[in-house]
Short mmCIF file of N, CA and C in Angstrom, two decimals:
data_model
loop_
_atom_site.label_atom_id
_atom_site.label_comp_id
_atom_site.label_asym_id
_atom_site.label_seq_id
_atom_site.Cartn_x
_atom_site.Cartn_y
_atom_site.Cartn_z
N MET A 252 196.17 95.45 60.78
CA MET A 252 195.74 94.85 59.52
C MET A 252 194.25 95.10 59.33
N PRO A 253 193.78 95.18 58.08
CA PRO A 253 192.34 95.29 57.85
C PRO A 253 191.62 94.06 58.41
N ARG A 254 190.42 94.29 58.91
CA ARG A 254 189.63 93.23 59.56
C ARG A 254 188.19 93.35 59.07
N PRO A 255 187.50 92.21 58.81
CA PRO A 255 186.09 92.30 58.39
C PRO A 255 185.26 93.03 59.44
N GLU A 256 184.11 93.49 59.04
CA GLU A 256 183.20 94.21 59.94
C GLU A 256 182.43 93.23 60.82
N PHE A 257 183.14 92.57 61.74
CA PHE A 257 182.49 91.70 62.71
C PHE A 257 181.66 92.55 63.67
N PRO A 258 180.61 91.98 64.28
CA PRO A 258 179.77 92.76 65.20
C PRO A 258 180.37 92.85 66.61
N PHE A 259 181.68 92.78 66.72
CA PHE A 259 182.35 92.90 68.01
C PHE A 259 183.73 93.51 67.77
N PRO A 260 184.28 94.19 68.76
CA PRO A 260 185.58 94.86 68.57
C PRO A 260 186.73 93.87 68.56
N GLY A 261 187.79 94.27 67.89
CA GLY A 261 189.00 93.45 67.87
C GLY A 261 190.02 94.03 66.92
N TYR A 262 191.17 93.42 66.89
CA TYR A 262 192.27 93.87 66.05
C TYR A 262 192.97 92.68 65.45
N TRP A 263 193.52 92.87 64.25
CA TRP A 263 194.38 91.87 63.64
C TRP A 263 195.75 92.50 63.47
N LEU A 264 196.76 91.76 63.86
CA LEU A 264 198.14 92.22 63.69
C LEU A 264 198.79 91.36 62.62
N GLY A 265 199.70 91.95 61.86
CA GLY A 265 200.33 91.18 60.80
C GLY A 265 201.71 91.68 60.44
N VAL A 266 202.32 90.91 59.57
CA VAL A 266 203.66 91.22 59.07
C VAL A 266 203.63 91.02 57.56
N ALA A 267 204.17 91.97 56.83
CA ALA A 267 204.28 91.90 55.38
C ALA A 267 202.93 91.62 54.72
N GLY A 268 201.87 92.25 55.24
CA GLY A 268 200.55 92.11 54.66
C GLY A 268 199.82 90.82 54.99
N LYS A 269 200.35 90.00 55.89
CA LYS A 269 199.72 88.74 56.27
C LYS A 269 199.33 88.79 57.75
N VAL A 270 198.08 88.43 58.02
CA VAL A 270 197.58 88.44 59.39
C VAL A 270 198.29 87.36 60.20
N GLN A 271 198.81 87.74 61.36
CA GLN A 271 199.52 86.81 62.24
C GLN A 271 198.80 86.57 63.55
N VAL A 272 198.15 87.60 64.09
CA VAL A 272 197.52 87.51 65.41
C VAL A 272 196.15 88.17 65.36
N HIS A 273 195.14 87.50 65.92
CA HIS A 273 193.81 88.08 66.10
C HIS A 273 193.67 88.42 67.58
N MET A 274 193.16 89.61 67.87
CA MET A 274 192.93 89.99 69.26
C MET A 274 191.48 90.44 69.40
N GLY A 275 190.85 90.01 70.50
CA GLY A 275 189.48 90.41 70.77
C GLY A 275 189.28 90.55 72.26
N LEU A 276 188.23 91.25 72.62
CA LEU A 276 187.94 91.50 74.02
C LEU A 276 187.24 90.31 74.65
N ASP A 277 187.49 90.08 75.92
CA ASP A 277 186.78 89.08 76.71
C ASP A 277 185.53 89.74 77.28
N GLY A 278 184.45 88.97 77.41
CA GLY A 278 183.25 89.47 78.05
C GLY A 278 182.37 90.34 77.19
N ILE A 279 182.41 90.19 75.87
CA ILE A 279 181.55 90.99 75.01
C ILE A 279 180.13 90.43 75.02
N PRO A 280 179.11 91.24 74.72
CA PRO A 280 177.74 90.72 74.63
C PRO A 280 177.65 89.62 73.56
N GLN A 281 176.88 88.59 73.81
CA GLN A 281 176.68 87.47 72.90
C GLN A 281 178.00 86.80 72.50
N GLU A 282 178.91 86.72 73.44
CA GLU A 282 180.25 86.18 73.18
C GLU A 282 180.22 84.79 72.55
N ALA A 283 179.34 83.91 73.05
CA ALA A 283 179.30 82.53 72.56
C ALA A 283 178.94 82.45 71.08
N SER A 284 178.17 83.40 70.57
CA SER A 284 177.80 83.36 69.15
C SER A 284 178.86 83.98 68.26
N HIS A 285 179.81 84.69 68.83
CA HIS A 285 180.87 85.30 68.03
C HIS A 285 182.20 84.57 68.16
N TYR A 286 182.55 84.20 69.36
CA TYR A 286 183.79 83.47 69.61
C TYR A 286 183.43 82.00 69.72
N PHE A 287 184.10 81.16 68.97
CA PHE A 287 183.78 79.74 69.00
C PHE A 287 184.64 79.02 70.03
N GLY A 288 184.89 79.66 71.16
CA GLY A 288 185.67 79.07 72.25
C GLY A 288 184.88 77.99 72.97
N THR A 289 185.45 77.42 74.01
CA THR A 289 184.85 76.26 74.65
C THR A 289 183.85 76.58 75.75
N SER A 290 183.98 77.69 76.42
CA SER A 290 183.07 78.05 77.50
C SER A 290 183.21 79.54 77.78
N PRO A 291 182.26 80.10 78.54
CA PRO A 291 182.38 81.52 78.86
C PRO A 291 183.66 81.85 79.61
N ARG A 292 184.26 80.89 80.32
CA ARG A 292 185.49 81.15 81.07
C ARG A 292 186.71 80.52 80.42
N SER A 293 186.59 80.05 79.18
CA SER A 293 187.71 79.32 78.57
C SER A 293 188.97 80.17 78.44
N SER A 294 188.81 81.48 78.24
CA SER A 294 190.00 82.31 78.10
C SER A 294 190.82 82.34 79.38
N ARG A 295 190.18 82.06 80.51
CA ARG A 295 190.91 82.05 81.78
C ARG A 295 191.15 80.63 82.30
N ASP A 296 190.17 79.73 82.11
CA ASP A 296 190.26 78.41 82.71
C ASP A 296 191.01 77.37 81.87
N ASN A 297 190.74 77.32 80.57
CA ASN A 297 191.26 76.24 79.75
C ASN A 297 192.56 76.59 79.03
N ALA A 298 192.67 77.80 78.57
CA ALA A 298 193.78 78.13 77.68
C ALA A 298 194.57 79.35 78.13
N GLY A 299 194.50 79.69 79.39
CA GLY A 299 195.19 80.90 79.83
C GLY A 299 194.58 82.09 79.13
N VAL A 300 195.38 82.89 78.48
CA VAL A 300 194.86 84.06 77.78
C VAL A 300 194.65 83.77 76.30
N VAL A 301 194.83 82.53 75.86
CA VAL A 301 194.66 82.17 74.45
C VAL A 301 193.25 81.65 74.23
N ASP A 302 192.50 82.30 73.35
CA ASP A 302 191.15 81.84 73.00
C ASP A 302 191.21 80.78 71.91
N HIS A 303 192.05 80.99 70.90
CA HIS A 303 192.17 80.03 69.80
C HIS A 303 193.48 80.25 69.06
N ILE A 304 193.82 79.26 68.25
CA ILE A 304 195.00 79.33 67.39
C ILE A 304 194.53 79.12 65.96
N ALA A 305 195.04 79.90 65.02
CA ALA A 305 194.61 79.80 63.63
C ALA A 305 195.75 79.35 62.73
N PHE A 306 195.38 78.53 61.75
CA PHE A 306 196.33 78.04 60.74
C PHE A 306 195.69 78.23 59.37
N GLN A 307 196.52 78.29 58.34
CA GLN A 307 196.03 78.35 56.98
C GLN A 307 196.07 76.95 56.39
N GLY A 308 195.02 76.57 55.68
CA GLY A 308 194.94 75.25 55.07
C GLY A 308 194.71 75.33 53.58
N THR A 309 194.65 74.15 52.92
CA THR A 309 194.53 74.14 51.46
C THR A 309 193.40 73.28 50.92
N ASP A 310 192.82 72.38 51.69
CA ASP A 310 191.79 71.47 51.16
C ASP A 310 190.68 71.29 52.20
N PRO A 311 189.76 72.26 52.29
CA PRO A 311 188.78 72.21 53.38
C PRO A 311 187.83 71.01 53.31
N GLU A 312 187.44 70.59 52.13
CA GLU A 312 186.51 69.47 52.04
C GLU A 312 187.16 68.18 52.54
N SER A 313 188.39 67.94 52.15
CA SER A 313 189.11 66.75 52.62
C SER A 313 189.27 66.79 54.14
N LEU A 314 189.64 67.95 54.67
CA LEU A 314 189.80 68.07 56.12
C LEU A 314 188.48 67.81 56.84
N ALA A 315 187.39 68.39 56.33
CA ALA A 315 186.07 68.19 56.95
C ALA A 315 185.69 66.71 56.95
N ARG A 316 185.98 66.01 55.85
CA ARG A 316 185.70 64.56 55.79
C ARG A 316 186.51 63.79 56.82
N ARG A 317 187.79 64.14 56.96
CA ARG A 317 188.65 63.44 57.93
C ARG A 317 188.19 63.70 59.35
N LEU A 318 187.83 64.94 59.66
CA LEU A 318 187.32 65.25 61.00
C LEU A 318 186.06 64.44 61.29
N ALA A 319 185.14 64.39 60.34
CA ALA A 319 183.89 63.64 60.52
C ALA A 319 184.18 62.15 60.68
N ALA A 320 185.10 61.61 59.91
CA ALA A 320 185.44 60.19 59.99
C ALA A 320 186.00 59.81 61.35
N HIS A 321 186.65 60.78 62.00
CA HIS A 321 187.22 60.54 63.34
C HIS A 321 186.28 60.97 64.46
N GLY A 322 185.06 61.38 64.09
CA GLY A 322 184.09 61.78 65.11
C GLY A 322 184.40 63.10 65.79
N CYS A 323 185.15 63.97 65.12
CA CYS A 323 185.50 65.28 65.69
C CYS A 323 184.48 66.32 65.22
N PRO A 324 183.66 66.83 66.12
CA PRO A 324 182.71 67.87 65.71
C PRO A 324 183.44 69.13 65.28
N SER A 325 182.87 69.81 64.29
CA SER A 325 183.47 71.05 63.81
C SER A 325 182.37 72.01 63.41
N ARG A 326 182.74 73.27 63.27
CA ARG A 326 181.83 74.31 62.79
C ARG A 326 182.51 75.00 61.62
N THR A 327 181.70 75.55 60.72
CA THR A 327 182.26 76.27 59.59
C THR A 327 181.71 77.69 59.56
N ARG A 328 182.46 78.56 58.88
CA ARG A 328 182.00 79.94 58.66
C ARG A 328 182.61 80.41 57.35
N HIS A 329 181.82 81.15 56.58
CA HIS A 329 182.32 81.74 55.34
C HIS A 329 182.23 83.25 55.44
N LEU A 330 183.31 83.93 55.11
CA LEU A 330 183.36 85.39 55.12
C LEU A 330 183.50 85.86 53.67
N PRO A 331 182.38 86.04 52.96
CA PRO A 331 182.46 86.34 51.53
C PRO A 331 183.18 87.65 51.21
N GLU A 332 183.11 88.62 52.12
CA GLU A 332 183.73 89.92 51.82
C GLU A 332 185.24 89.83 51.68
N ILE A 333 185.85 88.79 52.24
CA ILE A 333 187.30 88.61 52.09
C ILE A 333 187.63 87.27 51.45
N GLY A 334 186.61 86.53 50.97
CA GLY A 334 186.84 85.25 50.29
C GLY A 334 187.50 84.22 51.19
N LEU A 335 187.03 84.10 52.43
CA LEU A 335 187.66 83.20 53.40
C LEU A 335 186.64 82.20 53.92
N PHE A 336 187.01 80.91 53.86
CA PHE A 336 186.22 79.84 54.45
C PHE A 336 186.98 79.33 55.65
N GLN A 337 186.27 79.04 56.75
CA GLN A 337 186.92 78.61 57.99
C GLN A 337 186.28 77.34 58.54
N ILE A 338 187.12 76.51 59.17
CA ILE A 338 186.65 75.35 59.92
C ILE A 338 187.20 75.50 61.33
N PHE A 339 186.34 75.30 62.33
CA PHE A 339 186.74 75.39 63.74
C PHE A 339 186.57 74.03 64.38
N VAL A 340 187.58 73.58 65.11
CA VAL A 340 187.54 72.30 65.81
C VAL A 340 188.27 72.48 67.14
N THR A 341 187.82 71.79 68.17
CA THR A 341 188.43 71.90 69.49
C THR A 341 189.45 70.78 69.67
N ASP A 342 190.64 71.11 70.18
CA ASP A 342 191.64 70.08 70.43
C ASP A 342 191.31 69.34 71.73
N PRO A 343 191.99 68.23 72.01
CA PRO A 343 191.67 67.44 73.21
C PRO A 343 191.79 68.19 74.53
N ASP A 344 192.55 69.29 74.56
CA ASP A 344 192.69 70.07 75.79
C ASP A 344 191.70 71.22 75.87
N GLY A 345 190.80 71.33 74.89
CA GLY A 345 189.78 72.37 74.93
C GLY A 345 190.14 73.64 74.20
N LEU A 346 191.27 73.69 73.50
CA LEU A 346 191.66 74.89 72.77
C LEU A 346 191.03 74.86 71.38
N MET A 347 190.43 75.97 70.98
CA MET A 347 189.81 76.06 69.67
C MET A 347 190.89 76.24 68.61
N ILE A 348 190.81 75.42 67.56
CA ILE A 348 191.71 75.52 66.41
C ILE A 348 190.89 76.07 65.24
N GLU A 349 191.36 77.16 64.66
CA GLU A 349 190.71 77.81 63.52
C GLU A 349 191.55 77.50 62.29
N LEU A 350 190.93 76.91 61.28
CA LEU A 350 191.62 76.58 60.05
C LEU A 350 191.06 77.46 58.94
N ASN A 351 191.91 78.26 58.32
CA ASN A 351 191.50 79.24 57.33
C ASN A 351 191.87 78.78 55.93
N PHE A 352 190.91 78.98 55.00
CA PHE A 352 191.08 78.59 53.61
C PHE A 352 190.76 79.81 52.75
N PRO A 353 191.78 80.58 52.37
CA PRO A 353 191.55 81.80 51.59
C PRO A 353 191.23 81.48 50.13
N GLY A 354 190.64 82.47 49.46
CA GLY A 354 190.37 82.35 48.04
C GLY A 354 189.09 81.61 47.71
N ILE A 355 188.18 81.47 48.67
CA ILE A 355 186.92 80.77 48.42
C ILE A 355 185.81 81.82 48.40
N ALA A 356 185.35 82.15 47.19
CA ALA A 356 184.40 83.25 47.01
C ALA A 356 182.99 82.92 47.51
N ALA A 357 182.57 81.65 47.39
CA ALA A 357 181.23 81.25 47.81
C ALA A 357 181.35 80.09 48.78
N ALA A 358 180.44 80.03 49.74
CA ALA A 358 180.44 78.94 50.71
C ALA A 358 180.23 77.62 49.97
N PRO A 359 181.07 76.62 50.24
CA PRO A 359 180.91 75.33 49.56
C PRO A 359 179.58 74.67 49.91
N SER A 360 178.95 74.04 48.94
CA SER A 360 177.65 73.39 49.17
C SER A 360 177.76 72.27 50.19
N TRP A 361 178.88 71.57 50.25
CA TRP A 361 179.04 70.47 51.20
C TRP A 361 179.09 70.97 52.65
N ALA A 362 179.33 72.26 52.85
CA ALA A 362 179.44 72.81 54.19
C ALA A 362 178.11 73.32 54.75
N GLU A 363 177.05 73.32 53.93
CA GLU A 363 175.77 73.85 54.40
C GLU A 363 175.26 73.06 55.59
N GLY A 364 174.78 73.78 56.59
CA GLY A 364 174.22 73.15 57.78
C GLY A 364 175.25 72.67 58.79
N ARG A 365 176.52 72.95 58.58
CA ARG A 365 177.56 72.50 59.50
C ARG A 365 177.75 73.55 60.57
#
């Protein structure tokens, strides 16, 4: 599948034009700034070979408010070249959950500084 020009190698696999699986290399330079995983060894220690799981969502602002209300830290990222807004949150077992919100052309103002 087509993939944005991230500064690290990887592949996206899909079915019927929809991305299903993201694959990336372990041990890349500046890994912590590219992969929002839990630790440098999380791919081996916390989650086996799984770095994160991604889901598609529909209301990012509501979700961000609910996460904040429950004291769950999260990070956001906007990929304008594909109109995608993302929220990342860690589950209680240390697995990173990526929530994708397609069709968002500009980063929401409420997400600045998150």
